[in-house]
Amino acid sequence: MHWIRRFGMVLVLAALAVALALMSDRFLTPANLLNVTRQVTVNAILAAGMTLVILSGGIDLSVGAVAAIAGAVGAGLMAAGWGWPAGVLVALAVGACFGVLNGVFVAFAGLPPFIVTLASMALARGLTMVYTGGRPIGVQDAGFVWFGHGYVGPIPAPVMLMIGVYVLGYLMLTRMKLGRLVYAVGGNETACRMAGIRVEQVKVAVYALSGMTSGLAAVILTARLVSAQPTAGFGYELDAIAAVILGGTSLAGGRGSIGGTVIGAFIIGILGNGLNLLNVSPFYQDVAKGVVILLAVLLDRVLHAGGRTVRTGPAGRLSAAVPAAARTAPGTKG
């Protein structure tokens, strides 16, 4: 039973793949599987940053809009004659700046994350329209286009970037002090403050990282489309949040893993691909996605009901993490 609880979403993903393979003979073709993996990368990278925010007890509704402005600014600079390295770095920097802005208002002003990131979403959308004039910005630099269409050996470049993000995210959450603090703040913010942890710095850090993943997702999306679209990333924040929830991370914070998030992203991606192969109307696709997400979350809750009261991070160390972090975290009291 413990194995089922731990890998419940993996079973859901496998069952979904088997069902789609039985209903469509094109689903298991190498070309289609490669296409699905490419399409999942953008949402998976956005969801990786979202995982950190939700683990800390917050939420970020601005990731899709931030990706749009980051991609537009990066593409605009390249169109003005800047090279692709500058375009990539500026896109990441724009994302990080919006993340820091979100973190400062949430952590230091004490505003609800939902309100702050909703406002920054509107701000980023508006600035994108102002910057682009409502028109796409073409990208011709071959070095930049590689991020969307290139390969590292037999593996597409976006997939390699996604793997890199998840490896770094896993190491940060399981091996680094910041990871323990993220779980600790999400699990019990009051206890963290009493232990002398500078909660504000942790929150700003996770929102900044979420902004950077939005910038990286913008690079991949812009390179894939060979242009920065003013409406890019619309609705991506909901897919990212859904991937995190499907992956088993609690919206209350303090519980979950980044490994589960990538499973959630693939569930959403494979579901969308399967519905397209079955020629399901886009109107019904949203309905089907909503139903599957609800059922998956309900299954996850049922599997975990009574199995635990408080889960304390991937290594089960939250109870020790707060005092340990309080003793060792830079800038903490005591």
Coordinates of C-alpha atoms in Angstrom, one line a residue:
M1 CA 0.0 0.0 0.0
H2 CA 2.9 2.3 0.8
W3 CA 4.2 1.8 -2.7
I4 CA 0.9 2.6 -4.3
R5 CA 0.7 5.8 -2.2
R6 CA 4.1 6.9 -3.2
F7 CA 3.8 6.1 -6.9
G8 CA 0.0 6.7 -7.3
M9 CA 0.5 9.4 -10.0
V10 CA 2.9 7.3 -11.9
L11 CA 0.2 4.6 -12.1
V12 CA -2.2 7.3 -13.3
L13 CA 0.2 8.3 -16.0
A14 CA 0.8 4.7 -17.1
A15 CA -3.0 4.0 -17.2
L16 CA -3.5 7.1 -19.2
A17 CA -0.8 6.1 -21.7
V18 CA -2.2 2.6 -22.0
A19 CA -5.7 3.9 -22.6
L20 CA -4.6 6.3 -25.3
A21 CA -2.5 3.6 -26.9
L22 CA -5.5 1.4 -27.2
M23 CA -7.7 4.2 -28.6
S24 CA -5.2 5.6 -31.1
D25 CA -2.6 3.7 -33.2
R26 CA -0.6 6.9 -33.6
F27 CA 0.0 7.6 -29.9
L28 CA 3.0 5.2 -29.4
T29 CA 4.8 6.2 -32.5
P30 CA 8.3 7.6 -31.9
A31 CA 7.5 10.8 -33.7
N32 CA 4.4 11.5 -31.5
L33 CA 6.2 10.6 -28.2
L34 CA 9.0 12.9 -29.2
N35 CA 6.5 15.7 -30.0
V36 CA 4.8 15.2 -26.6
T37 CA 8.1 15.4 -24.8
R38 CA 9.0 18.6 -26.6
Q39 CA 5.6 20.2 -25.8
V40 CA 5.8 19.2 -22.1
T41 CA 9.1 20.9 -21.5
V42 CA 7.8 24.5 -21.3
N43 CA 5.1 23.6 -18.8
A44 CA 7.4 21.3 -16.8
I45 CA 10.0 24.1 -16.4
L46 CA 7.3 26.6 -15.3
A47 CA 6.0 24.0 -12.9
A48 CA 9.4 23.4 -11.4
G49 CA 9.6 27.0 -10.3
M50 CA 6.0 26.9 -9.2
T51 CA 6.8 23.9 -7.0
L52 CA 9.3 25.9 -5.0
V53 CA 6.7 28.7 -4.5
I54 CA 3.9 26.4 -3.4
L55 CA 6.2 24.4 -1.1
S56 CA 7.0 27.7 0.6
G57 CA 3.2 28.3 1.1
G58 CA 2.7 30.7 -1.7
I59 CA 1.5 30.7 -5.3
D60 CA 2.5 32.5 -8.5
L61 CA -0.1 33.4 -11.1
S62 CA 2.3 35.5 -13.1
V63 CA 4.5 32.8 -14.7
G64 CA 2.8 32.7 -18.1
A65 CA 2.7 36.5 -18.4
V66 CA 6.3 36.8 -17.2
A67 CA 7.3 34.3 -19.8
A68 CA 5.6 36.5 -22.5
I69 CA 7.4 39.7 -21.5
A70 CA 10.8 37.9 -21.0
G71 CA 10.6 36.4 -24.4
A72 CA 9.5 39.6 -26.0
V73 CA 12.3 41.6 -24.5
G74 CA 14.9 39.0 -25.4
A75 CA 13.7 38.8 -29.0
G76 CA 13.5 42.6 -29.2
L77 CA 17.2 42.9 -28.3
M78 CA 18.2 40.3 -30.8
A79 CA 16.2 42.0 -33.5
A80 CA 18.1 45.2 -32.6
G81 CA 21.4 43.5 -33.3
W82 CA 22.3 42.0 -30.0
G83 CA 23.5 38.4 -30.1
W84 CA 21.7 35.4 -28.8
P85 CA 23.7 35.2 -25.5
A86 CA 22.4 38.6 -24.6
G87 CA 18.9 37.7 -25.6
V88 CA 19.0 34.6 -23.3
L89 CA 20.5 36.4 -20.4
V90 CA 18.1 39.3 -20.6
A91 CA 15.1 37.0 -20.8
L92 CA 16.3 35.2 -17.6
A93 CA 17.0 38.5 -15.9
V94 CA 13.6 39.9 -16.8
G95 CA 12.0 36.8 -15.3
A96 CA 14.1 37.0 -12.2
C97 CA 13.3 40.7 -11.7
F98 CA 9.5 40.0 -11.8
G99 CA 10.1 37.2 -9.4
V100 CA 12.0 39.4 -7.0
L101 CA 9.2 42.0 -7.3
N102 CA 6.7 39.4 -6.4
G103 CA 8.8 38.1 -3.5
V104 CA 9.4 41.6 -2.0
F105 CA 5.7 42.5 -2.0
V106 CA 4.7 39.1 -0.5
A107 CA 7.5 38.8 2.0
F108 CA 8.1 42.4 3.1
A109 CA 4.8 44.1 2.5
G110 CA 2.9 41.1 3.8
L111 CA 0.4 41.1 0.8
P112 CA -1.3 37.8 -0.2
P113 CA 0.6 36.0 -2.9
F114 CA -2.6 35.5 -4.9
I115 CA -3.2 39.3 -5.1
V116 CA 0.5 40.2 -5.7
T117 CA 1.0 37.7 -8.5
L118 CA -2.3 38.5 -10.1
A119 CA -1.3 42.2 -10.2
S120 CA 2.1 41.3 -11.7
M121 CA 0.4 39.1 -14.2
A122 CA -1.6 42.1 -15.4
L123 CA 1.5 44.3 -15.3
A124 CA 3.5 41.8 -17.4
R125 CA 0.7 41.4 -19.9
G126 CA 0.3 45.1 -20.3
L127 CA 4.0 45.8 -20.7
T128 CA 4.3 43.0 -23.3
M129 CA 1.6 44.7 -25.4
V130 CA 3.2 48.1 -25.0
Y131 CA 6.7 46.7 -25.9
T132 CA 5.6 44.7 -28.9
G133 CA 2.7 46.9 -30.1
G134 CA 0.6 43.8 -30.3
R135 CA 2.8 42.3 -33.1
P136 CA 5.1 39.3 -33.0
I137 CA 8.9 39.8 -33.0
G138 CA 10.7 37.5 -35.3
V139 CA 13.9 35.7 -34.3
Q140 CA 16.4 34.7 -36.9
D141 CA 19.5 33.9 -34.8
A142 CA 20.4 30.3 -35.3
G143 CA 22.1 30.1 -31.9
F144 CA 18.9 31.1 -30.2
V145 CA 16.6 28.9 -32.4
W146 CA 18.7 25.9 -31.2
F147 CA 17.1 26.2 -27.8
G148 CA 13.8 25.2 -29.4
H149 CA 14.8 23.0 -32.3
G150 CA 18.4 21.8 -31.5
Y151 CA 19.6 18.5 -30.3
V152 CA 22.2 17.3 -27.8
G153 CA 23.1 13.9 -29.4
P154 CA 19.7 12.2 -30.0
I155 CA 18.0 14.2 -27.3
P156 CA 16.1 17.5 -28.1
A157 CA 17.7 20.6 -26.5
P158 CA 14.5 21.6 -24.7
V159 CA 14.4 18.2 -23.0
M160 CA 18.0 18.5 -21.9
L161 CA 17.2 21.9 -20.4
M162 CA 14.2 20.5 -18.6
I163 CA 16.3 17.6 -17.2
G164 CA 18.9 20.1 -16.1
V165 CA 16.3 22.2 -14.3
Y166 CA 14.8 19.2 -12.4
V167 CA 18.3 17.9 -11.4
L168 CA 19.2 21.2 -10.0
G169 CA 15.8 21.6 -8.3
Y170 CA 16.1 18.1 -6.8
L171 CA 19.6 18.8 -5.5
M172 CA 18.5 22.1 -4.1
L173 CA 15.5 20.7 -2.2
T174 CA 17.3 17.6 -0.9
R175 CA 20.9 18.6 -0.5
M176 CA 21.0 22.3 0.1
K177 CA 20.1 24.5 3.0
L178 CA 17.8 26.6 1.0
G179 CA 15.7 23.5 0.2
R180 CA 15.3 22.7 3.8
L181 CA 14.3 26.2 4.6
V182 CA 11.7 26.2 1.8
Y183 CA 10.0 23.1 3.3
A184 CA 10.3 24.6 6.8
V185 CA 8.7 27.9 5.9
G186 CA 5.9 26.2 4.0
G187 CA 5.4 23.7 6.9
N188 CA 5.3 26.2 9.8
E189 CA 6.2 29.8 9.1
T190 CA 5.6 30.9 12.7
A191 CA 8.0 28.3 14.0
C192 CA 10.6 29.4 11.5
R193 CA 10.3 33.0 12.7
M194 CA 10.6 31.9 16.3
A195 CA 13.7 29.9 15.3
G196 CA 15.3 33.0 13.9
I197 CA 15.0 32.1 10.2
R198 CA 14.7 35.0 7.9
V199 CA 11.5 33.9 6.2
E200 CA 11.5 37.0 4.0
Q201 CA 14.7 36.1 2.3
V202 CA 13.5 32.5 1.7
K203 CA 10.3 33.8 0.1
V204 CA 12.1 36.3 -2.2
A205 CA 14.5 33.6 -3.2
V206 CA 11.8 31.1 -4.3
Y207 CA 9.9 33.8 -6.2
A208 CA 13.1 34.9 -7.9
L209 CA 13.8 31.2 -8.9
S210 CA 10.2 30.9 -10.2
G211 CA 10.8 34.1 -12.3
M212 CA 14.0 32.6 -13.7
T213 CA 12.3 29.4 -14.8
S214 CA 9.7 31.6 -16.5
G215 CA 12.5 33.3 -18.3
L216 CA 14.0 29.9 -19.4
A217 CA 10.6 28.7 -20.5
A218 CA 10.3 32.0 -22.5
V219 CA 13.6 31.2 -24.3
I220 CA 12.4 27.7 -25.3
L221 CA 8.9 28.9 -26.3
T222 CA 10.3 31.8 -28.4
A223 CA 12.9 29.7 -30.0
R224 CA 10.4 27.0 -30.9
L225 CA 8.0 29.5 -32.5
V226 CA 10.9 31.4 -34.0
S227 CA 9.2 34.6 -32.8
A228 CA 8.0 36.2 -29.6
Q229 CA 4.2 36.3 -29.5
P230 CA 2.5 39.0 -27.5
T231 CA -0.1 36.5 -26.3
A232 CA 2.4 33.8 -25.5
G233 CA 2.0 31.9 -22.2
F234 CA -1.7 32.6 -21.9
G235 CA -3.1 30.2 -19.4
Y236 CA 0.2 28.5 -18.7
E237 CA 0.0 29.4 -15.0
L238 CA -3.0 27.1 -14.6
D239 CA -1.2 24.2 -16.3
A240 CA 1.8 24.8 -14.1
I241 CA -0.3 24.8 -10.9
A242 CA -2.2 21.7 -12.1
A243 CA 1.1 19.9 -12.7
V244 CA 2.3 20.7 -9.2
I245 CA -0.9 19.6 -7.6
L246 CA -1.0 16.4 -9.6
G247 CA 2.5 15.8 -8.5
G248 CA 1.4 15.6 -4.9
T249 CA 2.6 18.9 -3.6
S250 CA 0.2 20.4 -1.0
L251 CA -1.2 23.8 -1.8
A252 CA -0.9 24.5 1.9
G253 CA 2.9 24.2 1.6
G254 CA 5.6 22.2 3.3
R255 CA 4.8 18.9 1.6
G256 CA 5.7 17.5 -1.9
S257 CA 8.6 16.9 -4.2
I258 CA 9.8 18.2 -7.5
G259 CA 10.0 14.7 -8.9
G260 CA 6.2 14.4 -8.6
T261 CA 5.8 17.7 -10.5
V262 CA 7.4 16.3 -13.7
I263 CA 4.9 13.4 -13.6
G264 CA 2.1 15.8 -13.3
A265 CA 3.4 17.8 -16.2
F266 CA 3.5 14.7 -18.4
I267 CA 0.0 13.7 -17.3
I268 CA -1.3 17.0 -18.6
G269 CA 0.8 16.9 -21.7
I270 CA -0.1 13.3 -22.7
L271 CA -3.8 14.0 -22.0
G272 CA -3.8 17.0 -24.3
N273 CA -1.9 15.1 -27.0
G274 CA -4.3 12.1 -26.8
L275 CA -7.4 14.3 -27.1
N276 CA -5.9 15.9 -30.2
L277 CA -5.2 12.5 -31.7
L278 CA -8.8 11.5 -31.0
N279 CA -10.0 14.7 -32.7
V280 CA -11.8 15.8 -29.6
S281 CA -13.2 19.4 -29.8
P282 CA -11.0 21.9 -28.0
F283 CA -14.1 22.9 -26.0
Y284 CA -14.4 19.4 -24.7
Q285 CA -10.7 19.0 -24.1
D286 CA -10.8 21.6 -21.3
V287 CA -13.7 19.7 -19.8
A288 CA -11.8 16.4 -20.0
K289 CA -8.7 17.9 -18.5
G290 CA -10.6 19.3 -15.6
V291 CA -12.3 16.0 -14.9
V292 CA -9.0 14.0 -15.1
I293 CA -7.3 16.5 -12.8
L294 CA -10.1 16.3 -10.3
L295 CA -10.1 12.5 -10.3
A296 CA -6.3 12.4 -10.1
V297 CA -6.2 14.7 -7.1
L298 CA -9.1 12.8 -5.5
L299 CA -7.2 9.5 -6.0
D300 CA -4.1 11.0 -4.5
R301 CA -6.1 12.2 -1.4
V302 CA -7.7 8.8 -1.0
L303 CA -4.4 6.9 -1.3
H304 CA -2.8 9.2 1.3
A305 CA -5.8 9.3 3.7
G306 CA -4.7 8.0 7.1
G307 CA -1.2 7.2 5.8
R308 CA 0.4 10.2 7.4
T309 CA -0.5 13.3 9.4
V310 CA 2.5 15.5 8.6
R311 CA 4.9 14.7 5.8
T312 CA 8.1 16.6 6.2
G313 CA 9.8 16.9 2.8
P314 CA 11.5 14.3 0.7
A315 CA 13.7 13.1 3.5
G316 CA 11.2 13.4 6.2
R317 CA 13.4 15.9 8.1
L318 CA 11.2 18.9 8.6
S319 CA 11.0 18.5 12.3
A320 CA 14.8 18.6 12.5
A321 CA 15.2 21.1 9.7
V322 CA 13.8 24.1 11.6
P323 CA 16.2 24.2 14.5
A324 CA 19.0 22.9 12.3
A325 CA 18.4 25.6 9.7
A326 CA 18.1 28.2 12.5
R327 CA 21.6 27.2 13.7
T328 CA 23.2 27.1 10.3
A329 CA 21.4 29.4 7.9
P330 CA 23.3 32.5 7.0
G331 CA 21.9 35.6 8.4
T332 CA 19.8 33.8 11.0
K333 CA 19.7 34.8 14.6
G334 CA 21.3 32.7 17.3

